[in-house]
Coordinates of C-alpha atoms (C1' of nucleotides) in Angstrom, one line a residue:
Chain F
M195 CA 10.9 24.5 18.8
S196 CA 13.5 21.8 19.5
S197 CA 16.6 21.6 17.4
T198 CA 17.1 17.9 17.9
P199 CA 16.5 16.1 14.6
V200 CA 13.3 14.1 14.4
V201 CA 13.7 10.3 14.6
T202 CA 10.6 8.1 14.1
R203 CA 10.3 4.4 13.7
F204 CA 8.0 1.6 12.6
A205 CA 8.3 -1.5 14.8
P206 CA 6.1 -4.4 13.5
S207 CA 6.1 -7.9 14.9
P208 CA 7.0 -10.4 12.2
T209 CA 4.1 -12.7 12.8
G210 CA 2.4 -12.3 9.4
Y211 CA 2.0 -10.0 6.5
L212 CA 2.1 -6.2 6.8
H213 CA -1.4 -5.3 8.0
I214 CA -3.0 -2.3 6.3
G215 CA -3.2 -0.6 9.6
G216 CA 0.5 -1.2 10.2
G217 CA 1.1 0.2 6.7
R218 CA -0.7 3.4 7.7
T219 CA 1.2 3.7 10.9
A220 CA 4.5 3.3 9.0
L221 CA 3.3 5.9 6.5
F222 CA 2.5 8.4 9.2
N223 CA 6.0 7.9 10.8
W224 CA 7.6 8.2 7.4
L225 CA 5.7 11.4 6.5
Y226 CA 6.5 13.0 9.8
A227 CA 10.2 12.2 9.6
R228 CA 10.5 13.1 5.9
G229 CA 8.8 16.4 6.4
R230 CA 11.2 17.5 9.0
G231 CA 14.5 16.3 7.6
G232 CA 14.5 13.5 10.2
K233 CA 15.1 9.8 10.1
F234 CA 12.6 7.0 9.7
L235 CA 13.9 3.8 11.3
L236 CA 12.7 0.2 11.0
R237 CA 12.8 -2.3 13.8
I238 CA 11.5 -5.8 13.7
E239 CA 10.0 -6.9 17.1
D240 CA 10.9 -10.5 16.9
T241 CA 11.4 -11.4 20.5
D242 CA 8.5 -13.8 20.4
R243 CA 10.4 -16.7 18.9
E244 CA 7.4 -18.9 18.6
R245 CA 5.5 -16.6 16.3
S246 CA 8.3 -14.7 14.5
T247 CA 9.3 -15.9 11.1
P248 CA 11.8 -14.6 8.5
E249 CA 9.1 -15.0 5.9
A250 CA 7.0 -12.5 7.7
T251 CA 9.8 -10.1 8.0
A252 CA 10.4 -10.4 4.3
A253 CA 6.7 -9.8 3.6
I254 CA 6.7 -6.6 5.8
L255 CA 9.7 -5.3 4.0
R256 CA 8.1 -6.0 0.6
G257 CA 4.9 -4.2 1.7
L258 CA 6.8 -1.1 2.9
T259 CA 8.8 -1.0 -0.3
W260 CA 5.7 -1.3 -2.4
L261 CA 4.1 1.6 -0.5
G262 CA 7.3 3.6 -1.2
L263 CA 8.3 3.9 2.4
D264 CA 12.0 3.9 2.5
W265 CA 13.7 3.5 5.9
D266 CA 17.0 4.8 7.1
G267 CA 19.9 2.6 8.1
E268 CA 19.8 -1.1 8.8
V269 CA 16.7 -3.0 9.9
V270 CA 17.1 -3.6 13.6
S271 CA 16.3 -6.9 15.1
Q272 CA 15.0 -6.6 18.6
F273 CA 15.8 -10.2 19.4
E274 CA 19.5 -9.6 18.6
R275 CA 19.5 -6.9 21.2
R276 CA 18.4 -9.1 24.1
D277 CA 21.7 -8.9 25.9
R278 CA 21.4 -5.1 26.0
H279 CA 17.9 -5.4 27.3
A280 CA 19.0 -7.7 30.0
E281 CA 21.8 -5.3 30.8
V282 CA 19.3 -2.5 31.3
A283 CA 17.2 -4.7 33.5
H284 CA 20.2 -5.3 35.8
Q285 CA 21.0 -1.6 35.8
M286 CA 17.5 -1.0 37.1
L287 CA 18.2 -3.6 39.7
A288 CA 21.4 -1.8 40.7
R289 CA 19.6 1.5 40.7
G290 CA 16.9 0.1 43.0
T291 CA 14.1 0.8 40.5
A292 CA 13.6 -2.9 40.0
Y293 CA 13.8 -6.0 42.2
K294 CA 14.1 -9.8 42.0
C295 CA 10.8 -11.6 42.2
F296 CA 10.7 -15.2 43.1
S297 CA 7.0 -15.7 42.9
T298 CA 6.1 -18.5 40.6
Q299 CA 3.4 -18.3 38.0
E300 CA 1.2 -20.6 40.1
E301 CA 1.5 -18.2 43.0
I302 CA 0.6 -15.3 40.8
A303 CA -2.4 -17.1 39.4
A304 CA -3.5 -18.1 42.9
F305 CA -3.2 -14.5 44.1
R306 CA -5.4 -13.3 41.2
A307 CA -7.9 -16.0 41.8
A308 CA -8.1 -15.2 45.5
R309 CA -8.6 -11.5 44.8
E310 CA -11.3 -12.3 42.3
A311 CA -13.0 -14.6 44.8
E312 CA -13.0 -11.6 47.2
G313 CA -14.9 -9.8 44.6
A314 CA -12.2 -7.3 43.8
S315 CA -12.9 -5.5 40.6
Y316 CA -9.4 -5.8 39.5
A317 CA -6.3 -7.6 40.7
V318 CA -3.0 -5.8 40.5
F319 CA -0.5 -8.4 41.6
V320 CA 1.7 -7.2 44.4
S321 CA 4.8 -9.2 44.7
P322 CA 5.9 -10.2 48.3
W323 CA 9.5 -9.7 47.1
R324 CA 9.1 -6.0 46.4
D325 CA 10.6 -4.9 49.7
A326 CA 12.1 -8.2 50.8
D327 CA 15.5 -8.4 52.4
P328 CA 18.0 -9.9 49.9
A329 CA 19.1 -12.1 52.7
T330 CA 15.9 -14.0 52.5
Y331 CA 16.2 -14.6 48.7
P332 CA 16.0 -18.3 47.9
D333 CA 18.3 -20.1 45.5
A334 CA 15.7 -20.2 42.7
P335 CA 15.0 -18.6 39.4
F336 CA 13.7 -15.1 39.5
A337 CA 12.1 -12.5 37.3
I338 CA 13.1 -8.9 37.5
R339 CA 10.2 -6.7 38.2
M340 CA 10.0 -3.0 37.9
K341 CA 9.4 -1.2 41.2
A342 CA 6.6 0.9 40.0
P343 CA 5.3 3.9 42.0
R344 CA 2.2 2.7 44.0
T345 CA 0.7 6.2 44.4
G346 CA 0.2 9.3 42.4
E347 CA -0.4 9.2 38.6
T348 CA 1.4 9.0 35.4
V349 CA 0.6 11.6 32.8
I350 CA 1.0 10.9 29.2
E351 CA 1.2 14.0 27.0
D352 CA -0.1 12.6 23.8
Q353 CA 0.0 14.6 20.5
V354 CA -3.2 12.9 19.3
Q355 CA -5.1 11.9 22.4
G356 CA -4.2 14.9 24.5
R357 CA -3.3 14.6 28.2
V358 CA -4.1 11.1 29.5
I359 CA -3.8 10.4 33.2
I360 CA -3.4 6.9 34.5
K361 CA -3.5 6.2 38.3
N362 CA -0.4 4.4 39.3
E363 CA -2.3 2.1 41.7
T364 CA -3.9 0.5 38.6
L365 CA -0.5 -0.5 37.3
D366 CA 1.4 -3.5 38.6
D367 CA 5.1 -4.0 38.9
M368 CA 5.6 -5.3 35.5
I369 CA 8.2 -7.9 34.8
V370 CA 11.0 -6.6 32.7
L371 CA 13.2 -9.7 32.5
R372 CA 11.7 -13.1 32.6
S373 CA 13.0 -15.9 34.8
D374 CA 14.7 -17.4 31.8
G375 CA 16.6 -14.2 31.4
T376 CA 14.8 -13.0 28.3
P377 CA 13.5 -9.4 28.1
V378 CA 9.9 -8.6 27.9
Y379 CA 8.5 -6.5 25.1
M380 CA 7.7 -3.6 27.3
L381 CA 11.3 -3.2 28.3
A382 CA 12.7 -4.0 24.9
V383 CA 10.7 -1.2 23.2
V384 CA 11.9 1.4 25.6
V385 CA 15.5 0.4 25.5
D386 CA 15.5 0.1 21.7
D387 CA 13.7 3.4 21.2
H388 CA 16.1 5.1 23.6
D389 CA 19.2 3.6 22.0
M390 CA 18.0 4.3 18.5
G391 CA 17.4 7.9 19.5
V392 CA 13.7 7.8 18.7
T393 CA 12.2 11.2 19.4
H394 CA 8.6 10.6 18.3
V395 CA 6.7 7.4 18.9
I396 CA 3.8 7.3 16.5
R397 CA 1.9 4.1 16.9
G398 CA -1.5 2.5 17.2
D399 CA -3.6 3.6 20.2
D400 CA -3.8 0.0 21.4
H401 CA -0.5 1.0 23.0
L402 CA -1.8 4.0 24.8
N403 CA -2.1 2.3 28.1
N404 CA 1.3 0.7 27.6
A405 CA 2.8 4.1 27.3
A406 CA 2.2 4.7 31.0
R407 CA 4.2 1.6 31.8
Q408 CA 6.9 2.4 29.4
Q409 CA 7.1 5.9 30.7
M410 CA 7.9 4.4 34.1
V411 CA 10.9 2.6 32.5
Y412 CA 12.1 5.8 31.0
D413 CA 11.8 7.4 34.4
A414 CA 13.5 4.5 36.1
M415 CA 16.5 4.9 33.8
G416 CA 16.5 8.7 33.8
W417 CA 15.9 8.8 30.1
A418 CA 14.1 11.5 28.1
I419 CA 10.5 10.6 27.3
P420 CA 9.8 10.7 23.6
V421 CA 6.9 12.6 22.1
W422 CA 3.9 10.3 22.1
A423 CA 1.3 10.1 19.3
H424 CA -1.2 7.3 19.6
I425 CA -3.2 7.0 16.4
P426 CA -6.6 5.3 16.2
L427 CA -6.8 1.9 14.4
I428 CA -8.4 1.5 11.1
H429 CA -11.8 -0.2 11.2
G430 CA -13.8 -2.2 8.6
P431 CA -16.7 -0.6 6.7
D432 CA -19.1 -1.7 9.4
G433 CA -17.1 0.1 12.1
K434 CA -15.8 -3.1 13.7
K435 CA -12.1 -3.8 14.1
L436 CA -10.7 -4.7 10.7
S437 CA -10.5 -8.4 10.2
K438 CA -10.4 -11.0 7.4
R439 CA -14.1 -11.0 7.0
H440 CA -13.9 -7.4 5.7
G441 CA -11.8 -8.6 2.9
A442 CA -8.2 -7.6 2.4
T443 CA -6.2 -6.7 5.5
G444 CA -2.7 -7.2 4.1
V445 CA -0.9 -4.4 2.2
E446 CA 0.3 -6.9 -0.4
E447 CA -3.3 -7.9 -1.1
Y448 CA -4.0 -4.4 -2.2
Q449 CA -1.1 -4.5 -4.5
A450 CA -2.4 -7.8 -5.9
M451 CA -5.8 -6.2 -6.3
G452 CA -4.2 -3.6 -8.5
Y453 CA -4.4 -0.4 -6.6
P454 CA -1.5 1.9 -7.6
A455 CA 0.9 2.6 -4.7
A456 CA 0.6 6.4 -5.1
G457 CA -3.2 6.2 -4.7
M458 CA -2.9 3.9 -1.8
R459 CA -0.5 6.2 -0.1
N460 CA -2.8 9.2 -0.7
Y461 CA -5.9 7.4 0.5
L462 CA -4.1 6.0 3.6
T463 CA -2.8 9.5 4.4
R464 CA -6.2 11.0 4.2
L465 CA -7.8 8.2 6.3
G466 CA -8.0 9.7 9.7
W467 CA -6.0 12.7 8.9
A468 CA -6.9 15.9 7.2
H469 CA -5.4 19.2 6.2
G470 CA -8.2 21.5 5.4
D471 CA -9.9 20.4 2.2
A472 CA -6.9 18.8 0.6
E473 CA -7.9 15.5 -1.0
I474 CA -5.7 14.6 -3.8
F475 CA -2.0 15.2 -3.4
T476 CA 1.4 13.8 -4.3
S477 CA 3.7 12.3 -1.7
E478 CA 5.8 15.4 -1.8
E479 CA 2.8 17.5 -1.0
A480 CA 1.8 15.1 1.7
I481 CA 5.2 15.3 3.3
Q482 CA 5.0 19.1 3.3
M483 CA 1.5 19.1 4.8
F484 CA 1.6 16.3 7.3
D485 CA 1.4 17.0 11.0
L486 CA 0.4 15.2 14.1
A487 CA -2.3 17.8 14.9
G488 CA -4.3 16.8 11.9
I489 CA -4.8 13.3 13.0
G490 CA -8.3 12.5 14.2
R491 CA -9.1 10.8 17.5
A492 CA -11.8 8.4 16.3
P493 CA -11.1 5.2 14.4
A494 CA -11.6 5.6 10.6
R495 CA -13.5 3.1 8.4
L496 CA -12.1 1.8 5.2
D497 CA -14.0 2.9 2.2
F498 CA -13.1 1.0 -1.0
K499 CA -15.1 3.4 -3.2
K500 CA -13.1 6.3 -2.1
L501 CA -9.9 4.3 -2.3
E502 CA -10.7 3.6 -5.9
N503 CA -11.6 7.2 -6.7
T504 CA -8.3 8.3 -5.2
C505 CA -6.4 5.7 -7.1
G506 CA -8.2 6.9 -10.3
H507 CA -6.8 10.4 -9.8
H508 CA -3.3 9.0 -9.3
M509 CA -3.5 6.8 -12.4
A510 CA -4.4 9.8 -14.5
M511 CA -1.6 11.8 -12.9
A512 CA 1.1 9.2 -13.4
E513 CA 3.9 9.4 -15.9
D514 CA 3.4 6.8 -18.6
A515 CA 6.8 5.3 -18.1
A516 CA 6.3 4.9 -14.3
L517 CA 2.9 3.5 -14.9
L518 CA 4.1 0.9 -17.3
H519 CA 6.7 -0.1 -14.8
E520 CA 4.1 -0.5 -12.1
L521 CA 1.8 -2.3 -14.4
K522 CA 4.4 -4.9 -15.1
A523 CA 5.0 -5.3 -11.4
F524 CA 1.2 -5.7 -10.9
L525 CA 1.0 -8.4 -13.6
A526 CA 3.8 -10.3 -11.9
V527 CA 2.3 -10.2 -8.3
A528 CA -1.2 -10.9 -9.6
G529 CA 0.0 -14.0 -11.4
L530 CA -0.9 -12.7 -14.8
S531 CA 1.2 -13.3 -17.9
A532 CA 3.8 -10.7 -18.7
L533 CA 3.5 -8.3 -21.6
T534 CA 4.9 -9.5 -24.9
E535 CA 7.1 -7.2 -26.8
V536 CA 4.3 -6.2 -29.1
Q537 CA 1.9 -5.7 -26.3
E538 CA 4.4 -3.5 -24.4
L539 CA 5.0 -1.4 -27.4
R540 CA 1.3 -0.8 -27.9
M541 CA 0.8 -0.3 -24.2
K542 CA 3.3 2.5 -24.2
D543 CA 1.1 4.4 -26.7
A544 CA -2.2 3.5 -25.1
L545 CA -1.3 4.5 -21.6
S546 CA -1.8 8.1 -22.3
F547 CA -5.6 7.6 -22.7
L548 CA -6.1 4.4 -20.8
K549 CA -4.9 5.9 -17.6
K550 CA -7.4 8.7 -17.7
S551 CA -10.4 6.4 -17.1
A552 CA -8.9 3.4 -15.2
K553 CA -8.9 3.5 -11.4
T554 CA -7.0 0.2 -10.9
F555 CA -4.6 -1.9 -12.9
P556 CA -7.2 -4.7 -13.5
E557 CA -9.5 -2.0 -15.0
L558 CA -6.6 -0.7 -17.1
V559 CA -5.8 -4.2 -18.3
E560 CA -9.5 -4.7 -19.1
K561 CA -9.6 -1.6 -21.2
A562 CA -6.4 -2.6 -22.9
A563 CA -7.9 -5.9 -24.1
F564 CA -7.8 -4.6 -27.7
L565 CA -4.0 -4.4 -27.6
M566 CA -3.5 -7.6 -25.8
V567 CA -5.3 -9.9 -28.2
S568 CA -3.7 -11.3 -31.3
R569 CA -5.3 -12.3 -34.5
P570 CA -7.6 -13.7 -35.3
V571 CA -9.7 -11.7 -32.8
V572 CA -12.5 -13.9 -31.5
P573 CA -15.5 -11.7 -30.8
D574 CA -17.6 -12.4 -27.7
E575 CA -21.3 -13.0 -28.1
K576 CA -22.4 -9.4 -28.1
A577 CA -19.7 -8.4 -30.4
A578 CA -20.5 -11.2 -32.8
A579 CA -24.1 -9.9 -32.9
S580 CA -23.0 -6.6 -34.2
L581 CA -21.0 -8.2 -37.0
D582 CA -24.0 -9.1 -39.2
T583 CA -23.9 -9.3 -42.9
V584 CA -24.6 -5.7 -43.5
S585 CA -21.9 -4.5 -41.1
R586 CA -19.4 -6.9 -42.5
G587 CA -20.1 -5.4 -45.9
I588 CA -19.5 -1.9 -44.6
L589 CA -16.2 -3.0 -43.0
K590 CA -15.2 -4.5 -46.3
S591 CA -15.7 -1.3 -48.1
L592 CA -13.7 0.5 -45.5
T593 CA -10.4 -1.3 -45.6
P594 CA -9.3 -0.1 -49.1
R595 CA -9.7 3.5 -48.0
L596 CA -7.4 3.0 -45.0
Q597 CA -4.5 1.9 -47.2
N598 CA -3.1 5.3 -48.0
V599 CA -4.4 7.8 -45.5
S600 CA -2.0 9.3 -43.1
W601 CA -2.5 7.5 -39.8
S602 CA -3.9 10.2 -37.6
K603 CA -7.2 10.9 -36.1
D604 CA -7.6 14.0 -38.2
A605 CA -7.2 12.0 -41.4
L606 CA -9.2 9.0 -40.2
E607 CA -12.2 10.9 -39.0
P608 CA -13.5 12.2 -42.3
I609 CA -13.2 8.7 -43.8
L610 CA -15.2 7.0 -41.1
N611 CA -17.8 9.8 -41.3
E612 CA -18.0 9.3 -45.1
I613 CA -18.6 5.6 -44.7
A614 CA -21.3 6.2 -42.2
A615 CA -23.0 8.8 -44.4
E616 CA -22.8 6.6 -47.4
N617 CA -24.6 3.8 -45.6
G618 CA -27.1 6.2 -44.1
I619 CA -26.1 5.4 -40.5
G620 CA -24.8 7.4 -37.6
F621 CA -21.3 7.2 -36.5
G622 CA -22.5 5.2 -33.5
K623 CA -23.8 2.4 -35.7
L624 CA -20.5 2.2 -37.5
A625 CA -18.4 2.3 -34.3
A626 CA -20.1 -0.9 -33.0
P627 CA -18.9 -3.3 -35.7
L628 CA -15.6 -1.5 -35.7
R629 CA -15.2 -2.2 -32.0
A630 CA -16.2 -5.8 -32.5
A631 CA -13.8 -6.3 -35.3
I632 CA -10.9 -4.6 -33.7
A633 CA -11.3 -5.7 -30.1
G634 CA -13.8 -8.5 -30.3
R635 CA -16.0 -6.8 -27.7
T636 CA -18.6 -4.1 -27.4
V637 CA -17.0 -2.1 -24.7
T638 CA -13.7 -0.6 -25.7
P639 CA -11.8 2.7 -25.7
S640 CA -12.4 5.1 -28.5
V641 CA -12.1 3.5 -31.9
Y642 CA -9.7 6.2 -33.0
D643 CA -7.5 5.6 -30.0
M644 CA -7.4 1.9 -30.7
M645 CA -6.7 2.3 -34.4
L646 CA -3.8 4.6 -33.7
V647 CA -2.3 2.3 -31.2
I648 CA -2.4 -1.0 -33.1
G649 CA -1.5 0.6 -36.4
R650 CA -2.7 0.5 -39.9
D651 CA -1.6 -3.0 -40.9
E652 CA -3.1 -4.6 -37.8
V653 CA -6.3 -2.6 -38.2
I654 CA -6.8 -3.6 -41.8
A655 CA -5.9 -7.2 -41.0
R656 CA -8.4 -7.4 -38.2
L657 CA -11.1 -5.7 -40.3
E658 CA -10.5 -8.3 -43.0
D659 CA -10.6 -11.1 -40.5
A660 CA -14.0 -9.9 -39.4
S661 CA -15.5 -9.1 -42.8
S662 CA -14.4 -12.2 -44.7
Chain H
rG276 C1' -15.7 -6.2 36.3
rG277 C1' -11.8 -2.1 36.5
rC278 C1' -9.1 1.6 33.8
rC279 C1' -8.3 4.4 29.3
rC280 C1' -9.8 6.4 24.4
rG281 C1' -13.6 7.8 21.0
rU282 C1' -18.8 9.7 18.9
rU283 C1' -20.3 16.1 12.8
rC284 C1' -23.9 13.9 6.2
rG285 C1' -24.0 6.4 4.5
rU286 C1' -18.1 7.1 4.5
rC287 C1' -13.4 10.3 5.2
rU288 C1' -13.4 15.0 7.2
rA289 C1' -13.4 21.0 7.9
rU290 C1' -15.0 24.0 12.0
rC291 C1' -10.8 25.4 16.9
rG292 C1' -18.0 29.8 21.3
rG293 C1' -21.4 33.5 17.0
rU294 C1' -21.1 29.9 9.7
rU295 C1' -27.3 29.4 5.3
rA296 C1' -22.4 23.6 9.5
rG297 C1' -17.9 23.7 4.2
rG298 C1' -15.2 20.0 1.0
rA299 C1' -14.4 14.9 -0.9
rC300 C1' -16.3 9.8 -1.9
rA301 C1' -20.9 7.3 -2.6
rC302 C1' -25.9 8.1 -4.2
rC303 C1' -29.8 10.8 -7.3
rU304 C1' -30.9 14.2 -11.6
rG305 C1' -29.4 16.6 -15.9
rG306 C1' -25.5 17.6 -19.7
rU307 C1' -21.7 15.9 -23.1
rU308 C1' -20.9 11.4 -26.0
rU309 C1' -18.9 6.5 -30.4
rU310 C1' -20.0 1.7 -26.3
rC311 C1' -18.2 1.4 -20.9
rA312 C1' -16.0 4.8 -18.4
rA313 C1' -14.2 9.5 -17.7
rC314 C1' -15.8 14.5 -17.7
rC315 C1' -19.2 18.9 -16.6
rA316 C1' -23.6 21.1 -13.8
rG317 C1' -27.0 20.5 -10.0
rG318 C1' -29.3 17.9 -5.8
rU319 C1' -30.4 14.7 -1.3
rA320 C1' -27.7 14.1 3.3
rA321 C1' -24.8 15.4 9.7
rG322 C1' -23.4 17.6 15.2
rA323 C1' -25.6 9.9 19.5
rG324 C1' -29.2 11.2 23.8
rG325 C1' -29.9 14.0 28.2
rG326 C1' -28.3 17.7 31.6
rG327 C1' -25.4 22.0 32.6
rU328 C1' -21.8 26.6 31.8
rU329 C1' -22.7 31.0 28.6
rC330 C1' -25.9 36.6 25.9
rG331 C1' -24.7 32.5 22.5
rA332 C1' -22.7 25.9 22.0
rC333 C1' -20.9 20.9 17.1
rU334 C1' -17.1 23.4 19.9
rC335 C1' -16.3 23.8 27.4
rC336 C1' -18.1 20.4 31.8
rC337 C1' -21.1 16.1 33.7
rC338 C1' -24.2 11.7 33.0
rU339 C1' -26.2 7.9 29.8
rA340 C1' -25.9 4.9 25.3
rC341 C1' -22.9 2.9 21.7
rG342 C1' -18.0 1.6 19.7
rG343 C1' -12.8 0.6 20.6
rG344 C1' -8.4 -0.5 23.5
rC345 C1' -5.7 -2.2 27.8
rU346 C1' -6.0 -5.3 32.1
rG347 C1' 0.2 -11.8 30.6
rC348 C1' 7.0 -14.2 32.8
rC349 C1' 2.3 -12.0 24.2
rA350 C1' 3.9 -8.3 21.0

RNA sequence: GGCCCGUUCGUCUAUCGGUUAGGACACCUGGUUUUCAACCAGGUAAGAGGGGUUCGACUCCCCUACGGGCUGCCA
């Protein structure tokens, strides 16, 4: 194979947040580069001055960072490279692979309307200036158009889509430099990818047709064509193009919904890509396994249930310290109050069991309610119901016996069993009021787990609160 | 309209001419259990339709249907 190092890139337009589909495209580029000791570059395609904003760029960077996709080198601004783009357009002019076109937009519109009136199925604009004698050039603004081949075909060798053949007659002489001297996207991408040394262009398949045009620019400049890989877009659960009505479309929304980044990464990697039966894997494993050949050709639908399941596995797999760190970040972006010192201390102990059953951070926080509340614990309606007179009496008889036991499950278990036996009830009947007293609710983690986390003094205090 | 791409269980997919079409999620049933989960065991479920090619097609070719993309001096 080639010995040239792999260089991939992600090139979003800063016109909004980082779309989940864009996030996946970035992820694929990142995986591919990282798995081959290559580089993953980031370029912001901000040539559309009307719609590009610095806020959007910041949001995209945040989204990528959250997903754990680190890029190499500086972020490239396409807009700042406009002089270079114009330079290449003029080089094309000099090479004779482009020409000055003085047709006005009105003339072009009229041309199309006329062809349409004739009943033409499509109207490729043919500029009258394509072969005009420079002596006839008017003193007027002009655009630079590429002198595209009119016959034959352009073949795209795509790693995902296979060999795609486009007839040249269906492609017009696209403009590379506007009459105001600004470069057009189609030129800018090629020049930037070339200058940045991009070897593999992995992007959405909405660009598949564009690849033919771009390839013409590569040819016009005598540059090496990169490896193409046009990946299908992500669709909503109904199979339609993913849009707002399907729910979250922005990467940061997923963070705010509390999906752990590792799970998100795993899910997005598996969405539209497979490696045998591999389902749950770390990023390191994904980097090792990832290849272009495993990418499917059909658009994949988002499945929130599977996303959750995948996230659940990663929650359970996570290191407690890292999970605590991510939990705090989640609390911040979700606009929830930060953990107090006491809560954080308890959380550190509770994570070992909480993470096993939670799939998302909101779920984890929900299960951690017992350690978040402070005295007096106010029971909800159902919990209050289980704290009847009899139960309160039982709890009252329990507290003295907790004073001197060693605070471990092994020591606590016999005591609670004794209490249950003495009162002629099963452990389940005892656990209910205990849960109510300790957490103020009926659905909680194991009573032992809770007791161990909040500690003897707090448990006794809560039991006394509830039984008095 | 034209051009291009796609179509295996509800969903993500494996298969790369010969399989009882496999796995995962979801769903259903059972088990475990201290509540909710989690967990364990089992189950239901698929090659869009029609033509070819072939001894043999989910796999190759064609047509149709459906979905998507492109068709700008947007990116």
